[in-house]
Coordinates of C-alpha atoms in Angstrom, one line a residue:
Chain A
M796 CA 197.0 52.1 70.5
L797 CA 193.8 51.4 72.5
K798 CA 193.5 54.0 75.4
K799 CA 192.6 53.4 78.9
R800 CA 189.3 55.2 79.6
L801 CA 188.5 57.7 82.3
I802 CA 184.8 58.0 83.2
P803 CA 182.7 60.1 85.3
V804 CA 179.9 58.2 87.1
L805 CA 176.9 60.5 87.9
L806 CA 174.3 59.5 90.6
L807 CA 170.8 60.5 90.3
Q808 CA 168.5 60.4 93.2
N809 CA 164.8 61.6 93.0
G810 CA 165.8 63.4 89.7
L811 CA 168.8 65.4 91.2
L812 CA 172.5 64.7 91.1
V813 CA 173.9 63.6 94.3
R814 CA 177.2 62.5 95.8
S815 CA 177.4 59.3 97.8
E816 CA 179.2 58.1 100.8
L817 CA 179.4 54.4 101.8
F818 CA 176.2 53.9 99.8
K819 CA 174.3 55.5 102.7
I820 CA 174.7 59.2 102.8
H821 CA 173.6 61.2 99.7
Q822 CA 174.1 64.9 99.4
I823 CA 172.3 66.9 96.6
I824 CA 174.7 68.6 94.4
G825 CA 172.8 69.9 91.4
N826 CA 171.0 69.6 88.3
P827 CA 171.8 66.8 85.9
F828 CA 171.0 68.7 82.7
Y829 CA 173.7 71.3 83.3
E830 CA 176.2 68.8 84.4
A831 CA 175.8 66.7 81.3
Q832 CA 176.5 69.7 79.1
R833 CA 179.6 70.6 81.2
F834 CA 181.1 67.1 80.8
N835 CA 180.3 67.2 77.1
E836 CA 182.2 70.4 76.7
W837 CA 185.1 68.8 78.6
N838 CA 185.3 66.1 75.9
V839 CA 185.4 63.2 78.4
D840 CA 185.7 59.6 77.2
E841 CA 182.4 58.1 78.3
L842 CA 179.5 58.9 80.7
V843 CA 177.9 56.6 83.2
Y844 CA 174.5 57.6 84.9
L845 CA 173.1 55.6 87.7
D846 CA 169.7 56.2 89.0
I847 CA 170.0 55.1 92.7
T848 CA 166.5 56.3 93.6
R849 CA 164.8 53.8 96.0
A850 CA 161.5 52.3 95.2
G851 CA 158.6 54.6 94.4
G852 CA 158.1 57.8 92.5
Y853 CA 160.3 60.8 92.6
D854 CA 159.9 63.2 95.6
L855 CA 161.7 66.3 94.7
R856 CA 161.0 68.2 98.0
R857 CA 162.2 71.4 96.4
D858 CA 161.1 73.5 93.4
D859 CA 164.1 75.7 92.9
H860 CA 165.6 73.7 89.9
K861 CA 163.3 75.3 87.5
V862 CA 163.7 72.6 85.0
R863 CA 160.9 70.5 83.4
G864 CA 161.1 66.8 83.2
L865 CA 163.0 66.3 86.4
G866 CA 160.2 64.1 87.8
D867 CA 160.7 61.7 84.9
P868 CA 164.1 59.8 85.1
L869 CA 163.9 59.0 81.4
G870 CA 163.2 62.6 80.6
I871 CA 166.7 63.2 81.9
L872 CA 168.1 60.4 79.6
D873 CA 166.4 62.2 76.6
A874 CA 167.9 65.5 77.5
V875 CA 171.4 64.0 78.2
A876 CA 171.4 62.0 74.9
K877 CA 170.8 65.2 72.9
T878 CA 174.1 66.8 74.0
C879 CA 176.1 63.6 74.6
F880 CA 178.3 62.6 71.7
M881 CA 180.2 59.9 73.7
P882 CA 179.3 56.5 74.8
L883 CA 176.5 56.7 77.4
T884 CA 175.7 54.0 79.9
W885 CA 172.5 54.2 81.9
G886 CA 171.7 52.3 84.9
G887 CA 169.1 51.9 87.8
R888 CA 165.6 50.6 88.1
I889 CA 165.9 48.3 85.0
R890 CA 163.8 45.2 85.7
S891 CA 163.2 43.6 82.2
V892 CA 164.3 43.5 78.7
E893 CA 161.6 46.0 77.8
D894 CA 163.1 48.4 80.3
M895 CA 166.4 48.0 78.5
R896 CA 164.9 48.5 75.1
E897 CA 163.2 51.8 76.2
R898 CA 166.6 53.2 77.4
F899 CA 168.4 52.2 74.1
S900 CA 165.6 53.8 72.1
R901 CA 166.1 57.1 74.1
G902 CA 169.8 57.2 73.3
A903 CA 171.7 55.1 75.8
D904 CA 174.5 53.0 74.1
K905 CA 174.8 50.6 77.1
I906 CA 172.6 49.7 80.1
T907 CA 173.8 48.5 83.4
I908 CA 172.1 46.2 85.8
N909 CA 173.0 45.1 89.3
T910 CA 170.2 43.7 91.6
S911 CA 168.3 42.5 88.5
A912 CA 171.2 40.6 87.2
F913 CA 171.4 38.7 90.6
R914 CA 167.7 38.1 90.9
T915 CA 167.0 37.3 87.3
P916 CA 170.3 36.3 85.7
E917 CA 168.5 35.3 82.4
M918 CA 168.0 39.0 81.7
I919 CA 171.8 39.3 81.1
T920 CA 171.5 36.6 78.3
E921 CA 168.3 37.9 76.8
G922 CA 169.7 41.5 76.8
A923 CA 172.9 40.3 75.1
K924 CA 170.9 38.5 72.5
A925 CA 168.6 41.3 71.8
F926 CA 171.1 44.2 71.9
G927 CA 174.6 42.6 71.7
S928 CA 177.0 41.8 74.6
Q929 CA 178.7 45.2 74.1
A930 CA 175.6 46.9 75.3
I931 CA 175.1 44.9 78.6
V932 CA 177.2 46.1 81.6
V933 CA 176.8 44.4 84.8
S934 CA 177.4 46.3 87.9
I935 CA 178.9 44.6 90.9
D936 CA 179.0 46.2 94.3
A937 CA 181.3 44.5 96.7
L938 CA 181.9 44.9 100.5
R939 CA 185.1 44.0 102.1
H940 CA 184.4 42.5 105.5
P941 CA 186.5 43.1 108.6
D942 CA 188.2 39.7 108.2
G943 CA 189.4 40.7 104.6
R944 CA 186.9 38.7 102.6
A945 CA 185.0 40.5 99.9
E946 CA 181.4 39.8 99.2
V947 CA 178.8 40.8 96.6
F948 CA 175.9 43.0 97.9
V949 CA 172.7 43.9 96.1
D950 CA 169.7 46.2 96.6
G951 CA 171.9 49.4 96.8
G952 CA 174.4 47.7 99.0
T953 CA 172.0 46.5 101.7
T954 CA 171.5 42.8 100.9
P955 CA 174.4 40.2 101.0
A956 CA 174.4 38.0 97.8
G957 CA 176.6 35.3 99.3
K958 CA 179.0 35.4 96.3
T959 CA 182.6 36.3 95.7
P960 CA 183.2 39.2 93.3
G961 CA 185.4 37.2 91.1
G962 CA 183.0 34.2 91.0
W963 CA 180.0 36.3 90.1
A964 CA 182.0 38.2 87.6
R965 CA 182.9 35.0 85.8
E966 CA 179.3 33.9 85.9
V967 CA 177.9 37.1 84.4
E968 CA 180.5 37.0 81.6
G969 CA 179.5 33.4 80.9
R970 CA 175.9 34.6 80.6
G971 CA 176.8 37.3 78.0
A972 CA 177.7 40.5 79.9
G973 CA 180.1 42.7 77.8
E974 CA 181.5 44.8 80.6
I975 CA 181.7 44.9 84.4
L976 CA 181.3 48.1 86.5
L977 CA 183.0 47.3 89.8
Q978 CA 182.2 49.3 93.0
S979 CA 183.4 49.0 96.5
I980 CA 180.8 49.8 99.2
D981 CA 183.4 50.5 101.8
R982 CA 185.5 52.8 99.7
D983 CA 182.6 54.7 98.3
G984 CA 182.9 58.5 98.9
T985 CA 186.0 58.0 101.3
G986 CA 188.7 59.2 99.0
R987 CA 191.0 56.5 100.3
G988 CA 191.8 55.1 96.8
Y989 CA 190.6 52.1 94.9
D990 CA 190.4 48.6 96.5
A991 CA 193.2 47.3 94.3
E992 CA 192.9 43.7 95.5
L993 CA 189.3 43.8 94.6
I994 CA 190.0 45.1 91.1
A995 CA 192.8 42.5 90.5
E996 CA 190.4 39.6 91.7
V997 CA 187.7 40.6 89.2
S998 CA 189.9 41.6 86.3
S999 CA 191.9 38.3 86.5
A1000 CA 188.6 36.3 86.7
V1001 CA 187.2 37.6 83.3
T1002 CA 188.3 38.5 79.8
I1003 CA 185.7 41.3 79.3
P1004 CA 186.7 44.9 80.4
V1005 CA 186.4 45.9 83.9
I1006 CA 185.6 49.5 84.9
A1007 CA 187.0 50.2 88.3
C1008 CA 185.1 52.7 90.6
S1009 CA 184.8 53.8 94.2
G1010 CA 187.4 55.4 96.5
V1011 CA 189.2 57.9 94.2
G1012 CA 190.3 61.0 96.2
R1013 CA 193.3 62.1 94.3
F1014 CA 194.0 62.0 90.6
E1015 CA 197.0 59.8 91.4
D1016 CA 194.6 57.1 92.5
Y1017 CA 193.5 56.3 89.0
A1018 CA 196.8 54.6 88.0
A1019 CA 196.5 52.1 90.7
G1020 CA 193.1 50.9 89.1
V1021 CA 194.8 50.5 85.7
K1022 CA 197.8 48.6 87.4
A1023 CA 195.4 46.3 89.2
G1024 CA 194.0 45.3 85.7
A1025 CA 191.1 47.6 85.0
S1026 CA 190.4 48.7 81.4
A1027 CA 188.7 51.9 82.4
V1028 CA 188.9 53.8 85.6
A1029 CA 185.8 55.7 86.9
A1030 CA 185.0 58.0 89.9
A1031 CA 182.0 60.0 91.0
N1032 CA 182.7 62.5 93.7
I1033 CA 186.0 63.8 92.5
W1034 CA 184.3 65.1 89.3
H1035 CA 182.0 67.5 91.3
F1036 CA 184.2 69.6 93.7
T1037 CA 187.3 70.1 91.8
E1038 CA 188.3 72.1 88.6
L1039 CA 189.7 70.7 85.4
T1040 CA 188.9 67.2 86.7
D1041 CA 189.2 65.4 83.4
R1042 CA 192.4 67.1 82.2
Q1043 CA 194.2 66.6 85.6
G1044 CA 193.1 63.0 85.9
K1045 CA 194.4 62.3 82.4
R1046 CA 197.6 64.1 83.2
A1047 CA 198.2 62.0 86.3
L1048 CA 197.5 58.8 84.2
T1049 CA 199.9 59.9 81.6
R1050 CA 202.6 60.7 84.2
A1051 CA 202.1 57.0 85.5
G1052 CA 202.8 55.8 82.0
V1053 CA 199.2 54.9 81.0
E1054 CA 198.1 55.8 77.6
V1055 CA 195.0 57.9 77.5
R1056 CA 192.9 59.9 75.1
L1057 CA 194.0 63.6 75.5
P1058 CA 190.9 65.8 75.0
Q1059 CA 193.1 68.5 73.4
A1060 CA 194.1 66.2 70.6
T1061 CA 191.3 67.3 68.3
K1062 CA 192.3 70.4 66.4
R1063 CA 189.8 73.1 66.9
Q1064 CA 188.4 74.5 63.6
S1065 CA 185.0 75.6 62.7
Chain B
M531 CA 174.3 74.8 54.2
K532 CA 171.5 72.9 56.0
Q533 CA 171.3 69.4 54.7
T534 CA 168.5 66.7 55.0
I535 CA 170.1 63.5 56.3
A536 CA 168.2 60.3 56.2
I537 CA 169.3 57.7 58.9
I538 CA 168.2 54.3 57.5
D539 CA 166.3 52.3 60.1
Y540 CA 166.6 48.6 58.9
G541 CA 166.1 47.2 62.4
V542 CA 169.7 47.0 63.4
G543 CA 170.9 49.2 66.4
N544 CA 170.2 52.4 68.0
L545 CA 169.7 55.4 65.6
T546 CA 168.9 58.1 68.3
S547 CA 172.5 59.2 68.7
V548 CA 173.2 59.5 65.0
V549 CA 170.1 61.7 64.5
N550 CA 171.0 63.8 67.6
A551 CA 174.6 64.3 66.2
F552 CA 173.3 65.7 62.9
L553 CA 170.7 67.9 64.7
A554 CA 173.3 69.3 66.9
L555 CA 175.3 70.2 63.8
G556 CA 172.3 72.2 62.6
H557 CA 171.1 69.8 59.9
E558 CA 167.7 68.3 59.4
A559 CA 167.8 64.6 60.3
F560 CA 165.3 61.9 60.2
V561 CA 164.9 58.2 60.6
A562 CA 163.8 56.6 57.4
R563 CA 161.6 53.6 58.1
R564 CA 160.6 53.0 54.5
S565 CA 162.7 53.0 51.4
D566 CA 160.4 55.5 49.6
E567 CA 161.4 58.2 52.2
L568 CA 164.9 58.4 50.9
G569 CA 163.9 60.5 47.9
R570 CA 163.7 63.7 49.9
A571 CA 167.0 63.4 51.6
T572 CA 170.2 65.0 50.3
H573 CA 172.5 62.6 52.3
L574 CA 172.2 59.0 53.4
V575 CA 173.5 57.3 56.5
L576 CA 173.5 53.5 57.0
P577 CA 174.3 52.8 60.6
G578 CA 174.1 49.5 62.3
V579 CA 175.3 47.2 65.1
G580 CA 175.1 43.5 64.8
A581 CA 176.0 40.6 62.5
F582 CA 176.8 40.8 58.8
G583 CA 174.2 38.2 57.4
D584 CA 171.4 39.3 59.6
G585 CA 172.0 42.9 58.6
M586 CA 172.0 42.2 54.9
Q587 CA 169.0 40.1 55.1
K588 CA 167.1 42.9 56.9
L589 CA 168.4 45.4 54.3
Q590 CA 167.1 43.2 51.5
R591 CA 163.7 42.3 53.0
A592 CA 162.4 45.9 53.1
G593 CA 163.6 46.8 49.5
W594 CA 166.4 49.0 50.8
V595 CA 169.0 47.5 48.4
E596 CA 167.2 48.5 45.2
T597 CA 166.4 52.0 46.5
L598 CA 170.0 52.5 47.7
G599 CA 171.3 51.5 44.3
V600 CA 169.2 54.3 42.7
E601 CA 169.8 57.0 45.3
V602 CA 173.5 56.3 45.8
K603 CA 174.9 54.7 42.6
E604 CA 172.6 56.5 40.0
K605 CA 171.8 59.8 41.6
G606 CA 175.2 60.0 43.3
K607 CA 173.9 61.2 46.8
P608 CA 176.6 61.3 49.5
F609 CA 176.5 58.0 51.5
L610 CA 178.1 57.1 54.8
G611 CA 178.0 53.6 56.3
I612 CA 178.9 53.4 60.0
C613 CA 180.3 50.2 61.7
L614 CA 178.2 47.4 60.3
G615 CA 176.9 49.9 57.7
M616 CA 180.5 50.2 56.4
Q617 CA 181.1 46.3 56.4
L618 CA 178.0 45.8 54.4
L619 CA 179.5 47.7 51.5
A620 CA 181.9 44.7 50.9
T621 CA 181.5 41.8 48.4
T622 CA 181.5 39.1 51.2
G623 CA 181.0 38.9 54.9
T624 CA 182.1 35.8 57.0
E625 CA 180.4 36.4 60.2
H626 CA 178.3 33.2 61.2
G627 CA 178.7 31.8 57.6
V628 CA 179.6 33.3 54.2
H629 CA 177.2 36.1 52.9
S630 CA 177.1 38.5 50.1
G631 CA 177.2 42.2 50.8
L632 CA 176.2 45.2 48.8
S633 CA 179.4 44.8 46.7
W634 CA 180.0 48.6 46.3
I635 CA 183.5 48.1 47.6
P636 CA 185.3 44.9 46.5
G637 CA 186.6 43.2 49.5
I638 CA 185.9 40.8 52.4
V639 CA 184.8 41.2 56.0
E640 CA 186.8 39.1 58.5
R641 CA 187.2 38.7 62.2
L642 CA 189.8 40.7 64.1
S643 CA 192.5 38.2 65.2
P644 CA 195.2 39.9 67.1
S645 CA 198.3 37.7 67.6
D646 CA 198.7 39.1 71.0
P647 CA 196.4 37.1 73.3
G648 CA 196.4 40.1 75.7
L649 CA 194.2 42.0 73.2
R650 CA 190.6 41.4 73.7
V651 CA 188.0 41.0 71.0
P652 CA 185.6 42.9 70.6
H653 CA 187.9 45.8 70.2
I654 CA 186.1 48.4 72.4
G655 CA 187.2 52.0 73.2
W656 CA 189.1 54.9 71.8
N657 CA 191.9 54.3 69.4
D658 CA 194.1 56.4 67.1
V659 CA 193.2 56.6 63.4
R660 CA 195.9 57.7 61.0
F661 CA 194.6 59.6 58.0
A662 CA 195.8 58.6 54.5
R663 CA 194.2 61.8 53.1
R664 CA 193.6 65.0 55.0
E665 CA 190.7 65.9 52.9
G666 CA 187.1 64.6 52.4
L667 CA 186.0 63.1 55.8
Y668 CA 189.2 64.4 57.4
A669 CA 189.3 67.9 56.2
G670 CA 190.4 70.3 58.9
L671 CA 191.7 67.6 61.3
G672 CA 195.4 66.8 62.0
E673 CA 197.4 63.7 60.8
T674 CA 195.6 61.5 63.3
D675 CA 192.8 61.6 65.8
V676 CA 191.1 59.4 68.3
F677 CA 187.8 57.7 67.6
Y678 CA 185.4 55.3 69.5
F679 CA 185.3 51.7 68.2
V680 CA 182.9 48.7 69.1
H681 CA 183.5 45.8 66.7
S682 CA 184.8 42.3 66.2
Y683 CA 185.1 42.2 62.4
V684 CA 186.9 44.4 59.9
L685 CA 186.5 45.2 56.2
K686 CA 189.5 44.2 54.0
P687 CA 189.3 46.0 50.7
S688 CA 190.9 44.3 47.7
E689 CA 191.9 47.8 46.4
P690 CA 194.1 49.6 48.9
S691 CA 193.4 53.0 47.4
V692 CA 189.8 53.2 48.9
V693 CA 191.4 53.2 52.4
N694 CA 191.5 56.7 54.0
G695 CA 192.0 55.9 57.6
V696 CA 194.0 53.2 59.4
C697 CA 193.9 51.9 63.0
F698 CA 196.3 49.7 64.9
Y699 CA 195.0 46.8 67.2
G700 CA 197.7 44.2 67.2
A701 CA 197.9 44.8 63.5
D702 CA 196.7 47.6 61.1
F703 CA 193.1 47.5 60.0
V704 CA 190.9 49.6 57.9
A705 CA 189.2 52.4 60.0
S706 CA 187.4 54.1 57.1
V707 CA 187.0 54.0 53.3
E708 CA 186.1 56.5 50.8
V709 CA 185.3 56.0 47.0
G710 CA 183.5 58.7 45.1
N711 CA 180.3 59.6 47.0
I712 CA 180.5 56.4 49.1
R713 CA 182.2 56.5 52.6
G714 CA 182.3 54.2 55.5
T715 CA 183.8 54.4 59.1
Q716 CA 184.4 51.4 61.3
Y717 CA 184.4 53.6 64.3
H718 CA 181.2 55.5 65.5
P719 CA 181.7 59.2 64.7
E720 CA 178.4 60.0 66.5
K721 CA 180.2 58.7 69.7
S722 CA 183.5 60.2 69.1
Q723 CA 183.1 63.6 70.5
K724 CA 184.5 66.6 68.7
A725 CA 186.5 64.6 66.3
G726 CA 183.5 62.5 65.3
L727 CA 181.3 65.6 64.9
K728 CA 183.9 67.1 62.6
V729 CA 183.8 63.9 60.4
L730 CA 180.0 64.1 60.3
E731 CA 180.1 67.8 59.4
N732 CA 182.6 67.1 56.7
F733 CA 180.3 64.5 55.4
A734 CA 177.3 66.7 55.4
R735 CA 179.2 69.4 53.6
M736 CA 179.8 67.1 50.6
A737 CA 177.9 67.9 47.5
A738 CA 175.8 65.4 45.7

């Protein structure tokens, strides 16, 4: 049976791994190279890297990481791809089909676009034609206003796009997107659990898989994402400060009756 | 033993991850861009993402078909087709019109059509493969394991004995085939973590 996927989302800013809160506060938590190896050893289902560096070059402001190539975001992709034998999605600062091609040639299996998809939606279709729909993931960042209305935002959560998440999701599917990565700006980093209403709105609007993200504070939160209609459940912060994050997340999903891929399934043998 | 694996670049899909997987297993792996590069390889891999007709056309255009015939059929080098690379082994493909394949494995490639409307096509994600034989590609694994799939079409061989792995998505379909030195996987072993690396290592261990 096809499994529900459990996915760590890793955020990169200025070449370092960060945790994020409400899309505004970013705390440095480490070196992306070592983290990728750790996740690979954990046998996780899939990895998503998002480079959320704002415009301009990298400003490392510290020299204690002692790893070459941190100044080059795609150098990180090269290094990650060497030890990553699972589907790898790369997002951030992709502005053209050529930018996509470069990421695929360095080992990404899928790319994800957000602001570019909104400003130049033709890029979705061109990317799908060149690399197949399965390789084009559109990220949607939504903010729930105080009156309960959800709206799509772009530019790292700073610019309102004037679209409903469901409507925009349907449009990107029509243009050739193969998957949607759905984030909630107001749940980001809060640990309050997913915005289930948002996930249900988007999942029911499209037939392509939806990856739910933002808000997971406890392993029990994942099941609510699946129940709301997501094909895969993702989180960022919970992976960083807890032990055995993959195994415990999978156990919580199994307890809730969701079929997942259990990492210990593969018999160890040399 | 360290093997030399050629990953065939016929302009279809991303080859980096297949190369990286064999390198991580300690083998020599290279991307073959011309058919005359296959001579120095001990093992050949035909990857590929995309449509059947387009893939076959690209394979024919650069002279790959003849060279593969010599290296695989005559010299008997171990061969692995991945995803579209496995489907191209069939006699006939039916994606965007009817096309002839390599015809190494008699059979037809048809679209997945799960009767349950809740099952989405393409079939994307991790799914169980039941092994018909726990040898060859599946030596050292259990009775089943979980692999990563991304596809809309499946190979239906006319001779059931070539099937060595079966997956269920609304109905059973062929997840892998094995005939002599020729093997194919519908799933992506290079993206299937430890189980996938084990399959690739088993392939690399096969003697010509």
